[in-house]
Structure formats: C-alpha cells, structure tokens
Amino acid sequence: MEKPDKSANTEPTFTNTTARITPFGNVIGFSAAKKRGHGSRSWIKIDQHGNAKVMELDKATIMRDCSLPSRDLRLLDPLFIYPSTILGREKAIVVNLEQIRCIITSEEVFVMNSLDGSVMQYKTELCNRLQMSKDHADILPFEFKALELTLELTCTSLDAQVKELTSEIRPVLDELASSISTLNLERVRRFKGNLLGLTQRVQKVRDEIEHLMDDDGDMAEMYLTEKKERMEDDMSHDSDIEKEDVDVVLPSAKWLSKSAPVSPVAPISPAAPTTGPPKLQRAYSSITRSSKHGSFTTTSSQREDIVQLEMLLEAYFVFIDHTLSKLSSLKEYIDDTEDLINIKLANIQNQLIQFEVLLTAATFVATIFAVVAGIFGMNFQASVFDNPFTFNYVLLISGVSCGILYFCFLIYFKRKKIFPV
C-alpha cells in the first residue's frame, strides 16, 4: 500500500487539542490565548528633544528597560480601574492620573496610546515644551517637566469638569426650589451622583499629592536624572580608583620582592602591620575621606533638592485643593436646596393637616345637625308636629347651635396655636 506524500499536503494542521473556532471563523487555541495574555500594547515614546514615536512594546521589555515590577504595570492597564497613583521607583516614575497613564524615565516618557483627548493633548504639549526649551537653560530636570505637565493637565481637566457640573446643576437647583416636580428631582439626583464620583476622583488626586509631599523618601526617589549622574560619577570614580590601585600596587610589589621573600603558605592577617610604602596608606586614607565627604554632601544636597520638587507639588496641591473646595461648596448648595424643599413640603403637609382639622370639625357639627333632623324624621306621634312654626324653630335653633359650636372649635384651635386663624 502506497503511503501518501506528506509534502503534498498543503492544508494546515492544528496540533493544539484545545483549539476552537469562533462564530466569525477565527481559530483560537492555547498559543493564541498565550499571545493575547502577553501581547504588546501601543505606547507613545517621547524623548528629551520632543520627538514622539509610536511603538509596540510588551510588558517584559518595559519591565527590563525601566526596572519595574509587574504590579506597577498593572496599574497602567486600561482594562482595570485603579485610583490615581504616582510611584517613584529606581529608574522610573509610574504615573496613573485620570486618563494619562505613563512611565517617566530620566531620558524618555512612555505614554500608553489612547484615543482620549487628554493623551493627545499631553503628547502635543510635552513635545512643544521640550522643543521650545532646547535653547533655554533647564531649570527642572526632564522627569519633573513630564510630571509637571501630567499634574497640570489632570488638575485643569478636573477643574473644568467641576465648572461644567456647577453651570449645569445650579439652574436646576434654582428651578427646583421654585417649583418642585418629579423631573427636576430626577435631574438633581443624577447630578448628585456625578458630583459624588467627581469628588472621589479629586480627593484621590489631592491625597496622592499630599502623600508625596509628606514623604521625603518618595520625593528623593523621583530625582532620576540626579541618581543617574551620581551613578555615572561613582562608576568613573571606581575606575579611577582601580587605576590608582594598580599604579600603587605594582611598585610596592617590586619593593617587597627585593627586600624579603613572601611565603606562599603563610596567611595574611588583616591586623598585620603594613610593610609597604606609605603611598598605599595615603591613597586608602584619601579614598576613605573622600567617600565620607561625598556621602555627607550628597545627603545635604538631596535635602536641598527635595525642596524643588516639594514646591512643584505644593503648587498643584493648592490648585486641586481649591477645586475640592468648589465641590464642597456645591454639595453644601445642594444640601441647602434639599433642606429648603423639605421645609416647603413640610409646610404644605401642615396646611393639609390644618385643612383636614377644619373639615373634621365641620363634619362633627354637621353630624349633630343630622342627628336632630333624624330624630324629627322618625314616624311617631307628638304634639310638636301640631304647630306649623315648630319646624322653623327647630331649624333655627339647630343651625345657631352648630354655628356656635364650630366657632368654639376655631377659638380652641387658635388658643392651642394649631393653625393661625
């Protein structure tokens, strides 16, 4: 029996047993699900010169280049809803403020690409500012420029939303105060829900900025450019020290070999006196003094530089706090309107109760008149019916008695201040 030629089979074969076909004709298997779970996302890369470029990057590449854990990237995932967060890491600043999700390094900014207007505005504004600052002296480092623009756009966007909500809700509240209707109550209820959500978002941004201002360690972590320059200086300093050590050790080794042989078996104790030339001791003492002096100057300069970032954060903290105060005032205005509506409804209810009391008193008086009429309407023999004017006397006496009784009720209600008469 001739075996079929495998090379002639041009149809694809799926070795994945878990593959399935979607209603649209697409085949999804384990490999597709794995690729979908660890797929690339679109990022906008902006460098120090204001050049923007759209790139496809996966999580592993970003984690490796920016030295970030996966939980920090999870904060930037648009599929999840996380509150506003600003995190300072070793080589990057992770920012999640409203619609702007980005990773700021000392040289680049990676903004998660989106069709939202805030992202496009951030990209355009940052590129323009970086290109305009080429010919000027840089007062702020690159990471602070990117962070400042993020805070500026976020605070401005929230303040604009607060102004828009205020302009929409105040006419409705004024109309509701003048005329209470179901439609106006429903509109106010919807606006109040929007106000609550907006207040929570503004409060979270304010708390995040306040948390950064209260923690000097977090602010120090955000000096990415300074940390990078310090690391480069340390590396160059270490290389210079290694060269000096080589230059010092080689002549000392020659001097030792000429003076006395060294046993290869005897251990060298750290407490043993040094018999080499004094150059090595002077080099070691100078290195120790320079390292101590460098650590002290770094600590003092770091404390001074934190003031720069603290002033930057304080400016936007005052701005967002003012926005939060607007929301608080608007909420108080809504509460005052609700109190006014409740007072009006209570007044209307009191008027209905007063009218009901008057009707009840009138019904009682009319019931007495009806009792008299019922008594004289019975079928019995009496001498009263022989006089033709008796019926008129009964009507007159009953009516005057009922009127006097009703007037007595009114006087009683007035004295008890149940309602003004």
XYZ file of C-alpha atoms in Angstrom:
421
model
C 0.000 0.000 0.000
C 1.447 3.360 -1.048
C 1.789 5.946 1.688
C 0.501 9.441 0.971
C 3.062 12.141 0.368
C 3.221 14.476 3.361
C 4.840 17.238 1.361
C 1.841 17.419 -0.939
C -0.490 18.184 1.961
C -0.813 21.969 1.924
C -3.626 22.185 4.479
C -2.543 23.465 7.902
C -2.766 21.053 10.780
C -3.550 22.156 14.349
C -1.800 20.071 16.935
C -3.396 22.037 19.785
C -6.242 19.962 21.204
C -7.749 22.967 22.970
C -8.230 24.993 19.799
C -11.717 26.172 18.969
C -13.388 28.065 16.131
C -15.197 31.278 16.899
C -18.515 32.211 15.212
C -16.551 34.564 12.943
C -14.341 31.776 11.625
C -11.216 32.530 13.690
C -9.267 29.731 15.306
C -8.272 30.367 18.916
C -6.035 27.941 20.703
C -3.584 27.829 23.560
C -0.914 29.698 21.657
C -3.359 32.440 20.696
C -4.570 32.801 24.241
C -0.988 32.976 25.469
C -0.130 35.617 22.912
C -3.229 37.555 23.804
C -2.404 37.463 27.504
C 1.213 38.645 26.985
C 0.638 40.714 23.844
C 2.178 44.059 23.041
C 0.500 47.378 23.592
C 0.788 50.634 21.754
C 2.963 53.222 23.518
C 3.982 56.758 22.605
C 7.684 57.325 23.247
C 8.790 60.938 23.795
C 12.487 61.721 24.217
C 14.255 64.740 25.704
C 14.248 66.625 22.408
C 10.464 66.421 21.966
C 10.463 63.698 19.337
C 7.431 61.397 19.571
C 7.220 57.889 18.200
C 4.509 55.231 18.411
C 5.888 51.821 19.382
C 4.591 48.352 20.156
C 6.096 47.154 23.441
C 5.299 44.195 25.632
C 5.416 44.043 29.413
C 8.690 42.147 29.567
C 10.526 44.805 27.561
C 9.197 47.651 29.690
C 9.942 45.795 32.920
C 13.510 45.137 31.779
C 14.253 48.633 30.465
C 12.596 50.577 33.295
C 13.313 48.129 36.143
C 9.654 47.939 37.145
C 7.750 45.081 38.765
C 4.686 43.692 37.072
C 2.314 45.120 39.696
C 3.323 48.648 38.657
C 2.439 47.929 35.043
C -0.865 46.511 36.208
C -1.735 49.990 37.466
C -1.453 51.268 33.897
C -3.640 48.566 32.390
C -6.732 50.240 30.853
C -8.761 47.073 31.414
C -8.622 47.662 35.174
C -9.834 50.672 37.110
C -7.305 51.884 39.655
C -7.312 55.157 41.606
C -4.854 57.918 40.821
C -1.317 56.873 41.738
C 2.195 58.340 41.496
C 5.028 55.921 42.316
C 8.739 56.677 42.423
C 10.973 53.752 41.505
C 14.688 53.245 40.966
C 14.785 54.210 37.287
C 11.269 55.436 36.542
C 8.190 57.240 37.811
C 4.881 55.438 37.300
C 2.003 57.875 36.838
C -1.685 56.983 36.667
C -3.720 60.185 36.752
C -7.182 60.041 35.228
C -6.754 59.216 31.511
C -2.991 59.829 31.433
C -1.016 56.642 32.119
C 2.699 56.942 31.559
C 6.156 55.819 32.664
C 8.693 58.626 33.085
C 12.429 57.916 33.000
C 15.386 60.277 33.086
C 15.516 60.450 29.281
C 12.161 59.244 27.894
C 8.454 59.143 28.574
C 6.320 56.158 27.628
C 2.669 57.158 27.367
C 0.036 54.498 26.858
C -1.502 55.248 23.473
C -5.194 56.019 23.541
C -7.788 57.868 21.514
C -8.642 60.004 24.517
C -8.150 63.725 24.042
C -6.090 64.038 27.219
C -3.409 61.697 25.876
C -3.156 63.559 22.575
C -3.022 66.877 24.411
C -0.296 65.586 26.712
C 1.766 64.371 23.775
C 1.422 67.608 21.817
C 2.037 69.901 24.772
C 5.053 67.963 26.053
C 6.681 67.878 22.618
C 6.148 71.607 22.173
C 7.578 72.446 25.591
C 10.622 70.247 25.117
C 11.344 71.687 21.679
C 10.953 75.258 22.962
C 13.273 74.628 25.917
C 16.186 73.492 23.750
C 17.682 76.971 23.572
C 16.998 77.834 27.210
C 18.666 76.744 30.414
C 16.898 73.818 32.042
C 15.645 74.731 35.492
C 13.810 71.455 36.021
C 15.107 68.028 35.027
C 13.355 66.105 32.307
C 11.330 63.862 34.616
C 9.932 66.838 36.522
C 8.884 68.543 33.295
C 6.915 65.465 32.279
C 5.457 65.066 35.781
C 4.507 68.736 35.953
C 2.614 68.549 32.677
C 0.783 65.442 33.889
C -0.303 67.198 37.077
C -1.218 70.346 35.165
C -3.442 68.595 32.636
C -5.069 66.433 35.313
C -5.831 69.325 37.655
C -7.026 71.520 34.786
C -9.274 68.756 33.454
C -10.823 68.120 36.859
C -11.356 71.832 37.443
C -13.043 72.165 34.034
C -15.351 69.253 34.880
C -16.239 70.911 38.181
C -17.072 74.193 36.432
C -19.190 72.387 33.848
C -21.073 70.464 36.537
C -21.627 73.666 38.523
C -23.013 75.502 35.494
C -25.409 72.627 34.823
C -26.633 71.920 38.327
C -27.210 75.433 39.695
C -30.061 76.372 37.282
C -31.722 73.023 38.001
C -31.475 73.624 41.751
C -32.922 77.131 41.399
C -35.782 75.787 39.297
C -36.391 73.008 41.791
C -36.511 75.483 44.665
C -39.201 77.493 42.882
C -41.280 74.588 41.566
C -40.970 71.076 42.939
C -41.503 68.445 40.247
C -40.571 64.829 39.665
C -38.499 65.702 36.595
C -36.383 68.233 38.460
C -35.899 65.839 41.376
C -34.671 63.133 38.999
C -32.223 65.532 37.348
C -30.872 66.637 40.703
C -30.460 63.017 41.781
C -28.425 62.276 38.645
C -26.268 65.360 39.116
C -25.689 64.449 42.743
C -24.355 61.034 41.686
C -21.978 62.713 39.227
C -20.885 65.103 41.960
C -20.095 62.239 44.321
C -17.974 60.423 41.719
C -16.105 63.590 40.756
C -15.448 64.408 44.404
C -13.895 60.998 44.983
C -11.595 61.420 41.984
C -10.466 64.896 43.032
C -9.987 63.725 46.615
C -7.790 60.825 45.470
C -5.532 63.113 43.401
C -5.250 65.501 46.335
C -4.425 62.688 48.767
C -1.782 61.305 46.407
C -0.025 64.680 46.094
C -0.246 65.204 49.849
C 1.227 61.750 50.466
C 4.200 62.569 48.239
C 4.753 65.893 49.997
C 4.753 64.198 53.409
C 7.303 61.527 52.429
C 10.809 62.815 51.690
C 11.951 59.349 50.654
C 9.383 59.108 47.867
C 10.334 62.554 46.599
C 14.030 61.646 46.665
C 13.290 58.556 44.556
C 11.905 60.783 41.801
C 15.233 62.521 41.134
C 16.045 60.177 38.264
C 18.497 62.458 36.454
C 20.481 63.137 39.609
C 20.592 59.456 40.513
C 21.775 58.608 37.010
C 24.530 61.243 37.095
C 25.568 60.114 40.555
C 25.751 56.525 39.373
C 27.878 57.518 36.380
C 30.184 59.553 38.631
C 30.549 56.607 41.001
C 31.412 54.294 38.122
C 34.021 56.694 36.759
C 35.387 57.252 40.270
C 35.635 53.494 40.826
C 37.505 53.066 37.553
C 39.946 55.837 38.541
C 40.491 54.200 41.936
C 41.204 50.858 40.262
C 43.794 52.515 38.024
C 45.429 54.212 41.005
C 45.465 50.944 42.928
C 47.200 49.221 40.036
C 49.764 52.022 39.778
C 50.442 51.873 43.543
C 50.455 48.098 43.996
C 52.907 47.352 41.176
C 55.852 49.407 42.625
C 55.141 48.100 46.118
C 55.220 44.555 44.838
C 58.641 45.198 43.281
C 59.925 46.705 46.534
C 58.681 43.731 48.558
C 60.257 41.232 46.220
C 63.627 42.945 46.598
C 63.527 43.311 50.383
C 62.276 39.943 51.612
C 60.592 36.845 50.122
C 56.970 36.194 50.991
C 55.894 32.684 51.927
C 53.077 31.368 49.723
C 51.714 29.280 52.620
C 51.568 31.842 55.423
C 48.182 33.612 55.622
C 47.981 37.361 55.547
C 46.142 38.674 58.589
C 44.277 41.982 58.321
C 45.753 43.108 61.656
C 49.321 42.642 60.473
C 51.361 45.840 60.095
C 51.841 47.099 56.609
C 55.453 46.993 55.469
C 54.793 48.627 52.083
C 55.475 52.179 51.132
C 53.322 54.975 52.642
C 51.740 55.748 49.248
C 49.220 52.933 49.663
C 48.246 54.141 53.141
C 47.839 57.713 51.936
C 45.743 56.556 48.980
C 43.487 54.486 51.222
C 43.007 57.314 53.726
C 42.262 59.811 50.944
C 39.689 57.444 49.423
C 38.024 56.975 52.816
C 37.873 60.695 53.472
C 36.545 61.438 50.004
C 33.834 58.774 50.293
C 32.706 60.080 53.669
C 32.730 63.668 52.406
C 30.844 62.617 49.287
C 28.143 60.847 51.306
C 27.650 63.882 53.553
C 27.463 66.308 50.630
C 25.053 64.007 48.790
C 22.732 63.847 51.788
C 22.745 67.613 52.302
C 22.289 68.367 48.602
C 19.497 65.793 48.410
C 17.655 67.539 51.232
C 18.067 70.859 49.450
C 16.919 69.470 46.107
C 13.782 67.949 47.620
C 12.558 71.500 48.196
C 12.400 71.994 44.420
C 10.050 69.062 43.923
C 8.111 69.933 47.051
C 7.418 73.434 45.727
C 6.261 71.934 42.435
C 3.880 69.558 44.182
C 2.680 72.250 46.561
C 1.552 74.475 43.684
C -0.699 71.769 42.259
C -1.798 70.720 45.734
C -3.173 74.237 46.303
C -4.850 74.109 42.879
C -6.524 70.742 43.437
C -7.472 71.716 46.986
C -9.256 74.778 45.600
C -11.099 72.520 43.165
C -12.125 70.280 46.046
C -13.416 73.295 47.957
C -15.601 74.159 44.937
C -17.107 70.693 45.087
C -17.690 71.060 48.820
C -19.464 74.385 48.236
C -21.576 72.832 45.507
C -22.501 69.939 47.781
C -23.495 72.398 50.524
C -25.630 74.262 47.977
C -27.384 71.020 47.104
C -27.912 70.217 50.780
C -29.338 73.700 51.390
C -31.695 73.275 48.450
C -32.806 69.899 49.777
C -33.430 71.439 53.202
C -35.476 74.201 51.578
C -37.503 71.646 49.643
C -38.093 69.624 52.791
C -39.264 72.783 54.584
C -41.658 73.597 51.753
C -43.013 70.055 51.702
C -43.443 70.123 55.468
C -45.289 73.432 55.197
C -47.607 72.018 52.567
C -48.183 68.974 54.725
C -49.012 71.198 57.700
C -51.502 73.147 55.619
C -53.175 69.925 54.562
C -53.369 68.805 58.173
C -54.920 72.147 59.174
C -57.481 71.878 56.421
C -58.216 68.326 57.492
C -58.797 69.523 61.080
C -61.245 72.177 59.851
C -63.103 69.609 57.780
C -63.250 67.232 60.735
C -64.731 69.954 62.979
C -67.269 70.901 60.276
C -68.191 67.247 59.826
C -68.769 66.898 63.566
C -71.046 69.940 63.621
C -72.945 68.735 60.549
C -73.336 65.343 62.187
C -75.069 66.988 65.183
C -77.456 68.788 62.814
C -78.105 65.495 61.028
C -78.885 63.814 64.353
C -81.547 66.425 65.115
C -83.021 66.010 61.648
C -83.018 62.235 62.079
C -84.831 62.452 65.389
C -87.608 64.609 63.987
C -87.813 62.460 60.901
C -88.943 59.387 62.826
C -92.506 58.166 62.483
C -94.061 58.833 65.900
C -96.914 60.923 67.268
C -96.022 64.109 69.189
C -97.709 67.439 69.936
C -94.755 69.248 68.450
C -95.914 68.434 64.937
C -99.302 70.133 65.539
C -97.757 73.629 65.492
C -96.762 74.651 61.921
C -93.991 77.003 63.175
C -92.242 74.319 65.195
C -90.228 73.095 62.195
C -88.832 76.562 61.602
C -87.871 76.913 65.277
C -86.055 73.579 65.215
C -84.076 74.540 62.103
C -83.142 77.909 63.534
C -82.086 76.601 66.937
C -80.093 73.685 65.413
C -78.295 75.931 62.924
C -77.359 78.559 65.503
C -76.181 75.869 67.928
C -73.992 74.211 65.279
C -72.530 77.601 64.276
C -71.720 78.467 67.868
C -70.102 75.043 68.342
C -67.977 75.431 65.208
C -66.905 78.904 66.332
C -65.901 77.440 69.689
C -63.725 74.928 67.827
C -61.981 77.755 65.972
C -61.301 79.640 69.193
C -59.869 76.467 70.731
C -57.585 75.869 67.740
C -56.375 79.441 67.877
C -55.560 79.285 71.591
C -53.732 75.991 71.127
C -51.884 77.529 68.109
C -52.732 74.604 65.925
C -53.030 76.987 62.988
C -53.414 80.758 62.618
C -56.985 81.866 62.166
